[in-house]
PDB file of C-alpha atoms in Angstrom:
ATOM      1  CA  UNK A  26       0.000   0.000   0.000  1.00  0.00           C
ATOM      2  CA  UNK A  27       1.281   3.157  -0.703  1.00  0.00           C
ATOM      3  CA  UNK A  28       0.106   6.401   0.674  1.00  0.00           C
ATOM      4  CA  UNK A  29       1.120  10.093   0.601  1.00  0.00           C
ATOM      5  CA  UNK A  30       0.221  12.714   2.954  1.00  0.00           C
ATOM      6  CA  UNK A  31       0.750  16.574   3.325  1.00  0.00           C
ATOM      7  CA  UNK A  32       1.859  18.795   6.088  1.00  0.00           C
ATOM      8  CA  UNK A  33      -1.336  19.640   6.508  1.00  0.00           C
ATOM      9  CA  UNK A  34      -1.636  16.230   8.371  1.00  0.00           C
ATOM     10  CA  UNK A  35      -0.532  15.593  11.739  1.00  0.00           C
ATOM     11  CA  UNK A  36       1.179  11.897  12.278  1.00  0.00           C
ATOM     12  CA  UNK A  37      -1.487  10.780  14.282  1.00  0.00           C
ATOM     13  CA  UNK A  38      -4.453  12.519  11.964  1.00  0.00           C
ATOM     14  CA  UNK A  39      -1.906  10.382   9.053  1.00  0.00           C
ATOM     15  CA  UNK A  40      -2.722   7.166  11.429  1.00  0.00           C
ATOM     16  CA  UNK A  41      -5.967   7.804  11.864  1.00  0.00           C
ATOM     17  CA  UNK A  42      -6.878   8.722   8.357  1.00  0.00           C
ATOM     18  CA  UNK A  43      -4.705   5.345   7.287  1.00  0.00           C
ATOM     19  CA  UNK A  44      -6.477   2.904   9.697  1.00  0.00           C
ATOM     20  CA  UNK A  45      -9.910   4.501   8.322  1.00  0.00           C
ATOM     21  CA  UNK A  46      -9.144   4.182   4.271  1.00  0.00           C
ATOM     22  CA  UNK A  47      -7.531   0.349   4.366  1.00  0.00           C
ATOM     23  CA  UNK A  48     -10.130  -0.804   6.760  1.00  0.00           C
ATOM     24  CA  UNK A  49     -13.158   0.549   4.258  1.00  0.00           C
ATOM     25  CA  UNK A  50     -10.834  -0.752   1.329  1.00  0.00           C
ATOM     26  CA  UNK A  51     -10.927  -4.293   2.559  1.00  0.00           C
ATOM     27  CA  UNK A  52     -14.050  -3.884   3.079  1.00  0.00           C
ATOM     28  CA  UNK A  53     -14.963  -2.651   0.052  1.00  0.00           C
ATOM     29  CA  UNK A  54     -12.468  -5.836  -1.863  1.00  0.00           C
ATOM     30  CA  UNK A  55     -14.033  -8.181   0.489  1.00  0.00           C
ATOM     31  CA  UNK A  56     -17.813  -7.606  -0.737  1.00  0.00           C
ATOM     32  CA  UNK A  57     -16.408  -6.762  -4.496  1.00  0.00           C
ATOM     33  CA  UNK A  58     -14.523 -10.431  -4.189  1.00  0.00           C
ATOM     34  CA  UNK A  59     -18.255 -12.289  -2.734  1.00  0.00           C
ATOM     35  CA  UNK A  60     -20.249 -10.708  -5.296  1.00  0.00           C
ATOM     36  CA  UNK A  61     -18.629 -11.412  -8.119  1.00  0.00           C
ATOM     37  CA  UNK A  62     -17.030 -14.662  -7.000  1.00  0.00           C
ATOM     38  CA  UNK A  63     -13.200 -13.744  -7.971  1.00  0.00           C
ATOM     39  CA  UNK A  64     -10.161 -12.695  -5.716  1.00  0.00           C
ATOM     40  CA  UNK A  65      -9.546  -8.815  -5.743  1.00  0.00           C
ATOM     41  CA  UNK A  66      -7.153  -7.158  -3.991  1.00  0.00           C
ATOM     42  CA  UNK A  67      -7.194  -3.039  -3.223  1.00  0.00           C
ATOM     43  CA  UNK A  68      -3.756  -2.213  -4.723  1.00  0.00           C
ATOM     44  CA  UNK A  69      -2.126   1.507  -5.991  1.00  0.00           C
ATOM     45  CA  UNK A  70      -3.637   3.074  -2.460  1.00  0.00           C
ATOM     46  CA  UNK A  71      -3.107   6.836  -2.225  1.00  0.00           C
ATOM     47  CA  UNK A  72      -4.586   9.486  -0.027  1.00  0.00           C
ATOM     48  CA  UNK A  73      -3.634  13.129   0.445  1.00  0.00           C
ATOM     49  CA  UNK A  74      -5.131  16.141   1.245  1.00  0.00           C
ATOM     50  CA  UNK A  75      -5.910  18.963  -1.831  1.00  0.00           C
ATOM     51  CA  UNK A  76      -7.764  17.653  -4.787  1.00  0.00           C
ATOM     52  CA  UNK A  77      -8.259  14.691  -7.208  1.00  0.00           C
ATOM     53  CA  UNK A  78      -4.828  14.469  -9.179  1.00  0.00           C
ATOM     54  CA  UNK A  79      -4.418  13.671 -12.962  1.00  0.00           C
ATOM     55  CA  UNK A  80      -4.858  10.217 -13.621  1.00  0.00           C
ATOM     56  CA  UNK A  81      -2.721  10.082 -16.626  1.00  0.00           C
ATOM     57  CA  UNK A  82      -3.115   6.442 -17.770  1.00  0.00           C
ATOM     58  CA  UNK A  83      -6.940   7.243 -18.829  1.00  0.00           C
ATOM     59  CA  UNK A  84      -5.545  10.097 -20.852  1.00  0.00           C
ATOM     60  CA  UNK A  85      -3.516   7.828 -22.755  1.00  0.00           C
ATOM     61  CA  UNK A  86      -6.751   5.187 -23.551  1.00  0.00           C
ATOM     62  CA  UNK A  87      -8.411   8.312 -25.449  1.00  0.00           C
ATOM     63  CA  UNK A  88     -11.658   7.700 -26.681  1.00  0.00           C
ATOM     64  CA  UNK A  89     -11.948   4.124 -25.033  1.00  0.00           C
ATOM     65  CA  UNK A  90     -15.276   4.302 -23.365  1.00  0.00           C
ATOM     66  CA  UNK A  91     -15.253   4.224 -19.596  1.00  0.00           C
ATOM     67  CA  UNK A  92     -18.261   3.537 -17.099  1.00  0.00           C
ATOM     68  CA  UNK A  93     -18.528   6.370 -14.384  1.00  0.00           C
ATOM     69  CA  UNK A  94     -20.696   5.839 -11.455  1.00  0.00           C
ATOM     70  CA  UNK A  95     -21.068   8.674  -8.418  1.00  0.00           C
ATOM     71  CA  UNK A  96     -22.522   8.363  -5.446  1.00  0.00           C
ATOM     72  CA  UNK A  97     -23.333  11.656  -3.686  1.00  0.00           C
ATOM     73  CA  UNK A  98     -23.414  11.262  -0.088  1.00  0.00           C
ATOM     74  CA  UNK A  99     -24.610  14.380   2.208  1.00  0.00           C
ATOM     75  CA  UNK A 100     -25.031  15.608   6.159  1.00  0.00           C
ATOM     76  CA  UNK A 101     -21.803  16.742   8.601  1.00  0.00           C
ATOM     77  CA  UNK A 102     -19.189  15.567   5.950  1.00  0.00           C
ATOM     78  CA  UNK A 103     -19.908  16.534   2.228  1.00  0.00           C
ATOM     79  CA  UNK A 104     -18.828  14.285  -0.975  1.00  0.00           C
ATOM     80  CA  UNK A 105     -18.671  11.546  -3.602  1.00  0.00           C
ATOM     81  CA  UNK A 106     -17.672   8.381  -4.479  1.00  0.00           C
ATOM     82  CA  UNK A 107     -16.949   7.290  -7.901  1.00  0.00           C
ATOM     83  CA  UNK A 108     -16.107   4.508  -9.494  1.00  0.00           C
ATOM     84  CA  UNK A 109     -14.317   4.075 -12.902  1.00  0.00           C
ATOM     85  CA  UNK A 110     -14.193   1.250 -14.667  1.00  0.00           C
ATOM     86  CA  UNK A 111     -14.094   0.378 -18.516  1.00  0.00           C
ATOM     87  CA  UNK A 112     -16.546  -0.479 -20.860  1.00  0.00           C
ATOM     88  CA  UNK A 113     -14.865  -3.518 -21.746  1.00  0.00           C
ATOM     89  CA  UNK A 114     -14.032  -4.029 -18.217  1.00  0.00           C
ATOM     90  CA  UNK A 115     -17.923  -4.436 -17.662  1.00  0.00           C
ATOM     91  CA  UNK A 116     -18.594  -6.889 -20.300  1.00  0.00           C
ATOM     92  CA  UNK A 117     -15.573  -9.123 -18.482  1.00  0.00           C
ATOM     93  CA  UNK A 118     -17.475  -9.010 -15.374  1.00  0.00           C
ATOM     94  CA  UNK A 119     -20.818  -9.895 -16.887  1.00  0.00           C
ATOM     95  CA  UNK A 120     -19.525 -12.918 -18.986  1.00  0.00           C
ATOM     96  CA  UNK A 121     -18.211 -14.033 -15.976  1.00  0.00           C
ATOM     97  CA  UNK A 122     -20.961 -13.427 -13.125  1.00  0.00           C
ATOM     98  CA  UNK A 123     -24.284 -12.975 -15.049  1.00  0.00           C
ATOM     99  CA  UNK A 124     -26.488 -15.807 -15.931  1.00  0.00           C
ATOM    100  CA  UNK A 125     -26.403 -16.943 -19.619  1.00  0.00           C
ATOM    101  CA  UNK A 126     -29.861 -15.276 -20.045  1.00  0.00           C
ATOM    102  CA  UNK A 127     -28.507 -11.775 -19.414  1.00  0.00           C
ATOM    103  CA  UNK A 128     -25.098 -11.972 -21.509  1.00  0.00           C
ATOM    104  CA  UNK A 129     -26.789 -11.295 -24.661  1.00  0.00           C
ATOM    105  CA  UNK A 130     -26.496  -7.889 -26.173  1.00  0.00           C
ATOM    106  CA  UNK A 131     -29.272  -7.892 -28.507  1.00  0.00           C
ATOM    107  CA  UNK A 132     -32.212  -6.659 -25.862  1.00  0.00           C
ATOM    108  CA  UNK A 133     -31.928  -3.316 -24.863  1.00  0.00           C
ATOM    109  CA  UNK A 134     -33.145  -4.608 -20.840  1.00  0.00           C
ATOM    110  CA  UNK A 135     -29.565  -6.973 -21.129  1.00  0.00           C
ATOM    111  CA  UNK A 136     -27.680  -4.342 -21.916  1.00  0.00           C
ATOM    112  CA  UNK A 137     -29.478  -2.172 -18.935  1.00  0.00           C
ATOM    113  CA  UNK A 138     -29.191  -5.227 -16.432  1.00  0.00           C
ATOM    114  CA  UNK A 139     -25.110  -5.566 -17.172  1.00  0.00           C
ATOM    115  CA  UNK A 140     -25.062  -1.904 -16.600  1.00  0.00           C
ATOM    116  CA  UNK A 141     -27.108  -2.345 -13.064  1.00  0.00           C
ATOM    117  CA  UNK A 142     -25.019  -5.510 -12.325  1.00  0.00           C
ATOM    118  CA  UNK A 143     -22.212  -3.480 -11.499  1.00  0.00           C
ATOM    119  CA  UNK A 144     -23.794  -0.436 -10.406  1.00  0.00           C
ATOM    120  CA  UNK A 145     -25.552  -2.519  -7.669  1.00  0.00           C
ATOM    121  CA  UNK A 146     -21.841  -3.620  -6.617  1.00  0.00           C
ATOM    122  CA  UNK A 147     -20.730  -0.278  -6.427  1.00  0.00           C
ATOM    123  CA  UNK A 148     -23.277   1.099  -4.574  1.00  0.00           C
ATOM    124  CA  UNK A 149     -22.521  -1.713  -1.549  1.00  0.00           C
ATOM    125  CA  UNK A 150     -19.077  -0.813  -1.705  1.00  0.00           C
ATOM    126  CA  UNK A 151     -19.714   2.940  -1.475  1.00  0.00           C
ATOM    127  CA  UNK A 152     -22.549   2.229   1.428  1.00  0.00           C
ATOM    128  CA  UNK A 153     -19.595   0.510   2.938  1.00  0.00           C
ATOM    129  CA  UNK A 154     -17.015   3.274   2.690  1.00  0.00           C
ATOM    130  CA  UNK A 155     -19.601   5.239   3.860  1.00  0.00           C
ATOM    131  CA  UNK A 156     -20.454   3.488   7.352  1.00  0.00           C
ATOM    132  CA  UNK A 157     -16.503   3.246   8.175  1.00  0.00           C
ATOM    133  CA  UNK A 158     -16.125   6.980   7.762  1.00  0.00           C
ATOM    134  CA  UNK A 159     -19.080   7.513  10.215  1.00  0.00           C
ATOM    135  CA  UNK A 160     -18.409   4.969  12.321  1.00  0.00           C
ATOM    136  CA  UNK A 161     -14.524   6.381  12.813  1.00  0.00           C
ATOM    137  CA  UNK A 162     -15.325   9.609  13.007  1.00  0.00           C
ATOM    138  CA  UNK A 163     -18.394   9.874  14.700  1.00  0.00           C
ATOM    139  CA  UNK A 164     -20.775  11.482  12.026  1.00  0.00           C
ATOM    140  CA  UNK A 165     -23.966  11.208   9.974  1.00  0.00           C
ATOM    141  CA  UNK A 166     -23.950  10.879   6.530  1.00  0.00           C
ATOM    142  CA  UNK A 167     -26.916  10.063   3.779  1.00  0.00           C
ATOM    143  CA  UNK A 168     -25.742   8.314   0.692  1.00  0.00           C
ATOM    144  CA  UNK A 169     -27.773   9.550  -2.555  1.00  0.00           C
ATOM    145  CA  UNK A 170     -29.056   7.274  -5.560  1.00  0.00           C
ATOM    146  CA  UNK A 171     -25.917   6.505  -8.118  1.00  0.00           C
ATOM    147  CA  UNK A 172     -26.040   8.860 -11.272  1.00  0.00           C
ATOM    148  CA  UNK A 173     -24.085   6.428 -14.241  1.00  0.00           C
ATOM    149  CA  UNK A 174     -22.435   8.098 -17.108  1.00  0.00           C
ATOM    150  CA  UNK A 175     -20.523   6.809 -19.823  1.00  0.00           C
ATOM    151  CA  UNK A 176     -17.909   8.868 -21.111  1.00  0.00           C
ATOM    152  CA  UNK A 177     -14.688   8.561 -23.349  1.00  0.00           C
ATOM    153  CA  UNK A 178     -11.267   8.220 -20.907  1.00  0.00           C
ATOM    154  CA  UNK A 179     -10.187  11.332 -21.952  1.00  0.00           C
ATOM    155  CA  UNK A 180     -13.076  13.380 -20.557  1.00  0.00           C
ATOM    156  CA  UNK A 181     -12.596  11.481 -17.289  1.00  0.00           C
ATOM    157  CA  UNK A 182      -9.581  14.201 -15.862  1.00  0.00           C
ATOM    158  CA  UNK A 183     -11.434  16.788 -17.232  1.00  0.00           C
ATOM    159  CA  UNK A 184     -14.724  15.774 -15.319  1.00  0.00           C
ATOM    160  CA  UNK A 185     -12.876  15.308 -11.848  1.00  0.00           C
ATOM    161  CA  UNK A 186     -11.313  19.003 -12.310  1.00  0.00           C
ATOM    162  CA  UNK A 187     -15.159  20.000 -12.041  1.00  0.00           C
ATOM    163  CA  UNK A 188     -16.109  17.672  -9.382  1.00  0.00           C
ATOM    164  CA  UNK A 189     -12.986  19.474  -7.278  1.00  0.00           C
ATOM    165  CA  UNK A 190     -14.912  22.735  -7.683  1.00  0.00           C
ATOM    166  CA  UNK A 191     -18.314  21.631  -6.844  1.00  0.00           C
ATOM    167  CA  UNK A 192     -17.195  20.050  -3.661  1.00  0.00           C
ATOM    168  CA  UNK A 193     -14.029  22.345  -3.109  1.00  0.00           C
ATOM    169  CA  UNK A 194     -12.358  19.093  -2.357  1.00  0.00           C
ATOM    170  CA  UNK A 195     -10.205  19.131   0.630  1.00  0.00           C
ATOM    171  CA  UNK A 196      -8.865  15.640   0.900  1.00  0.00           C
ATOM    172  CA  UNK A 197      -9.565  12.521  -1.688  1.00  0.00           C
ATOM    173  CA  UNK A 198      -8.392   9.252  -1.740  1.00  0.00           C
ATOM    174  CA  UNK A 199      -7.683   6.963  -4.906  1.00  0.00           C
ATOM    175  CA  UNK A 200      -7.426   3.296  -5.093  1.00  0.00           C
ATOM    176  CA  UNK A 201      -7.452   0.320  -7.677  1.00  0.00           C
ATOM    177  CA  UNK A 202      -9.858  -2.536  -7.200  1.00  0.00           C
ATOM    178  CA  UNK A 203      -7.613  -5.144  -8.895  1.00  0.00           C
ATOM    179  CA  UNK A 204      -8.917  -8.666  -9.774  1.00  0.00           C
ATOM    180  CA  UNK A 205      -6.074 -11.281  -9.297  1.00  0.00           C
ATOM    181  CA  UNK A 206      -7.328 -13.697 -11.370  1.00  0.00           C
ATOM    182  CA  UNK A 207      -9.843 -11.843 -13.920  1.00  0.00           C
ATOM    183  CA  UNK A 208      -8.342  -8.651 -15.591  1.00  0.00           C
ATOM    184  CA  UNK A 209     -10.507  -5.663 -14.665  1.00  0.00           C
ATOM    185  CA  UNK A 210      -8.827  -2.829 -12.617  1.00  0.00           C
ATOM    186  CA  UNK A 211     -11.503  -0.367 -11.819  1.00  0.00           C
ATOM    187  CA  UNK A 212     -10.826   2.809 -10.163  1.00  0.00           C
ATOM    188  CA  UNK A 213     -12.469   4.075  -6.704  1.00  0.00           C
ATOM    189  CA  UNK A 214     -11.758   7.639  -5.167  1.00  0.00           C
ATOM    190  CA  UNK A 215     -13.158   9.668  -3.008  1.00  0.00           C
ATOM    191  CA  UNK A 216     -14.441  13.632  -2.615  1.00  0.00           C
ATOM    192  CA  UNK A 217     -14.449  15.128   0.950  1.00  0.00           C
ATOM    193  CA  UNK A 218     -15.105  18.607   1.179  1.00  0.00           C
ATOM    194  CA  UNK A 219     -13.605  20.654   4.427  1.00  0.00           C
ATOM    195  CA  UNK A 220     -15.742  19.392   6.791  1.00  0.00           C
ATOM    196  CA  UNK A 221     -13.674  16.286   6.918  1.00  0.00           C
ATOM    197  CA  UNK A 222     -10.509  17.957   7.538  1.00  0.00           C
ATOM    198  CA  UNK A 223     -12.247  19.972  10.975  1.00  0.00           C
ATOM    199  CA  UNK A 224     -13.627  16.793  12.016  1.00  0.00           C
ATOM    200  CA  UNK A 225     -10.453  14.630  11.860  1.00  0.00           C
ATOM    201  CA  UNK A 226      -8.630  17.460  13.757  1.00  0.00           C
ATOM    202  CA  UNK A 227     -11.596  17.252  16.525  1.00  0.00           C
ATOM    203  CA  UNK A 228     -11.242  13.565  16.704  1.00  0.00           C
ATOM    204  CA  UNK A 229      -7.402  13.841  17.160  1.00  0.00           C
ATOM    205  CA  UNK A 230      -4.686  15.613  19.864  1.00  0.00           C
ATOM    206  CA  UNK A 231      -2.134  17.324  18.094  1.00  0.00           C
TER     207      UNK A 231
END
């Protein structure tokens, strides 16, 4: 696991924050891995305060088409989660998990139920992520109905230098859901706004 942090952090805010984002991570791996029935491990782990950075490897797919979930979540901490994963990505999942009734791509409600196969996923993993961060830090939170886009990779940078404005992001974090045995590598980062940042410093000392 690698993580970065800014000065901005105290070492034990660093701990705490640390403790909370690999225990929702394994979490999150442990459900992805039941639901879909394949190993997946939470690898390329980085959190850090300031905004969502480039993620320069989607850049470089161009106008591969990538499925972008959010999941808005409101109340004493403000934010997303988002999940990207490619199109391709989702047909490898599908082939895999779906029953042979759903695989086909010539009804429009198969092509909607491959789309909701994985959306379901990531909404338990984002309800997850969600509970951990209240549970740790003592605080409500409301998770919001997933809005699913699907965009070209090369929009996806330009979309998350928005999303830093809406939510004036103040910390993030950025992992890689990584299937050991079935090649999909979908992305999952989070948005807290400044609310986080007062909170952490209320639940630590220094």
């Amino acid at each position: 696991m690698s993580t970065t942090s800014k000065k901005r952090l105290t070492e034990e805010q660093h701990e705490l924050v640390a403790e909370l984002v690999h225990n929702a991570l394994q979490k999150a791996v442990t459900s992805m891995a039941q639901m879909l029935k394949i190993r997946v491990d939470a690898s390329h782990i980085d959190f850090n305060t300031g905004h969502v950075p480039t993620i320069h490897d989607l850049d470089l797919l161009g106008r591969f088409k990538a499925h972008l979930v959010k999941l808005v979540f409101s109340g004493d901490i403000r934010g997303a989660f988002y999940f990207i994963i490619l199109d391709h990505e989702v047909d490898l999942i599908n082939s895999v998990c779906l029953p042979e009734e759903f695989k086909s791509e010539k009804r429009t409600e198969n092509k909607l139920m491959k789309h909701g196969f994985m959306s379901e996923i990531e909404n338990v993993i984002a309800a997850l992520s969600m509970k951990e961060i209240s549970e740790y830090l003592g605080v409500q939170l409301e998770l919001k109905v997933p809005q699913i886009q699907i965009i070209p990779c090369d929009q996806v940078n330009e979309f998350f230098e928005k999303e830093n404005k809406i939510y004036n992001t103040a910390f993030h974090v950025k992992s890689v859901l990584k299937g050991v045995a079935v090649n999909v590598s979908p992305y999952f980062i989070w948005i807290l706004d400044n609310n986080f940042m007062d909170i952490l410093r209320l639940n630590t000392t220094e």
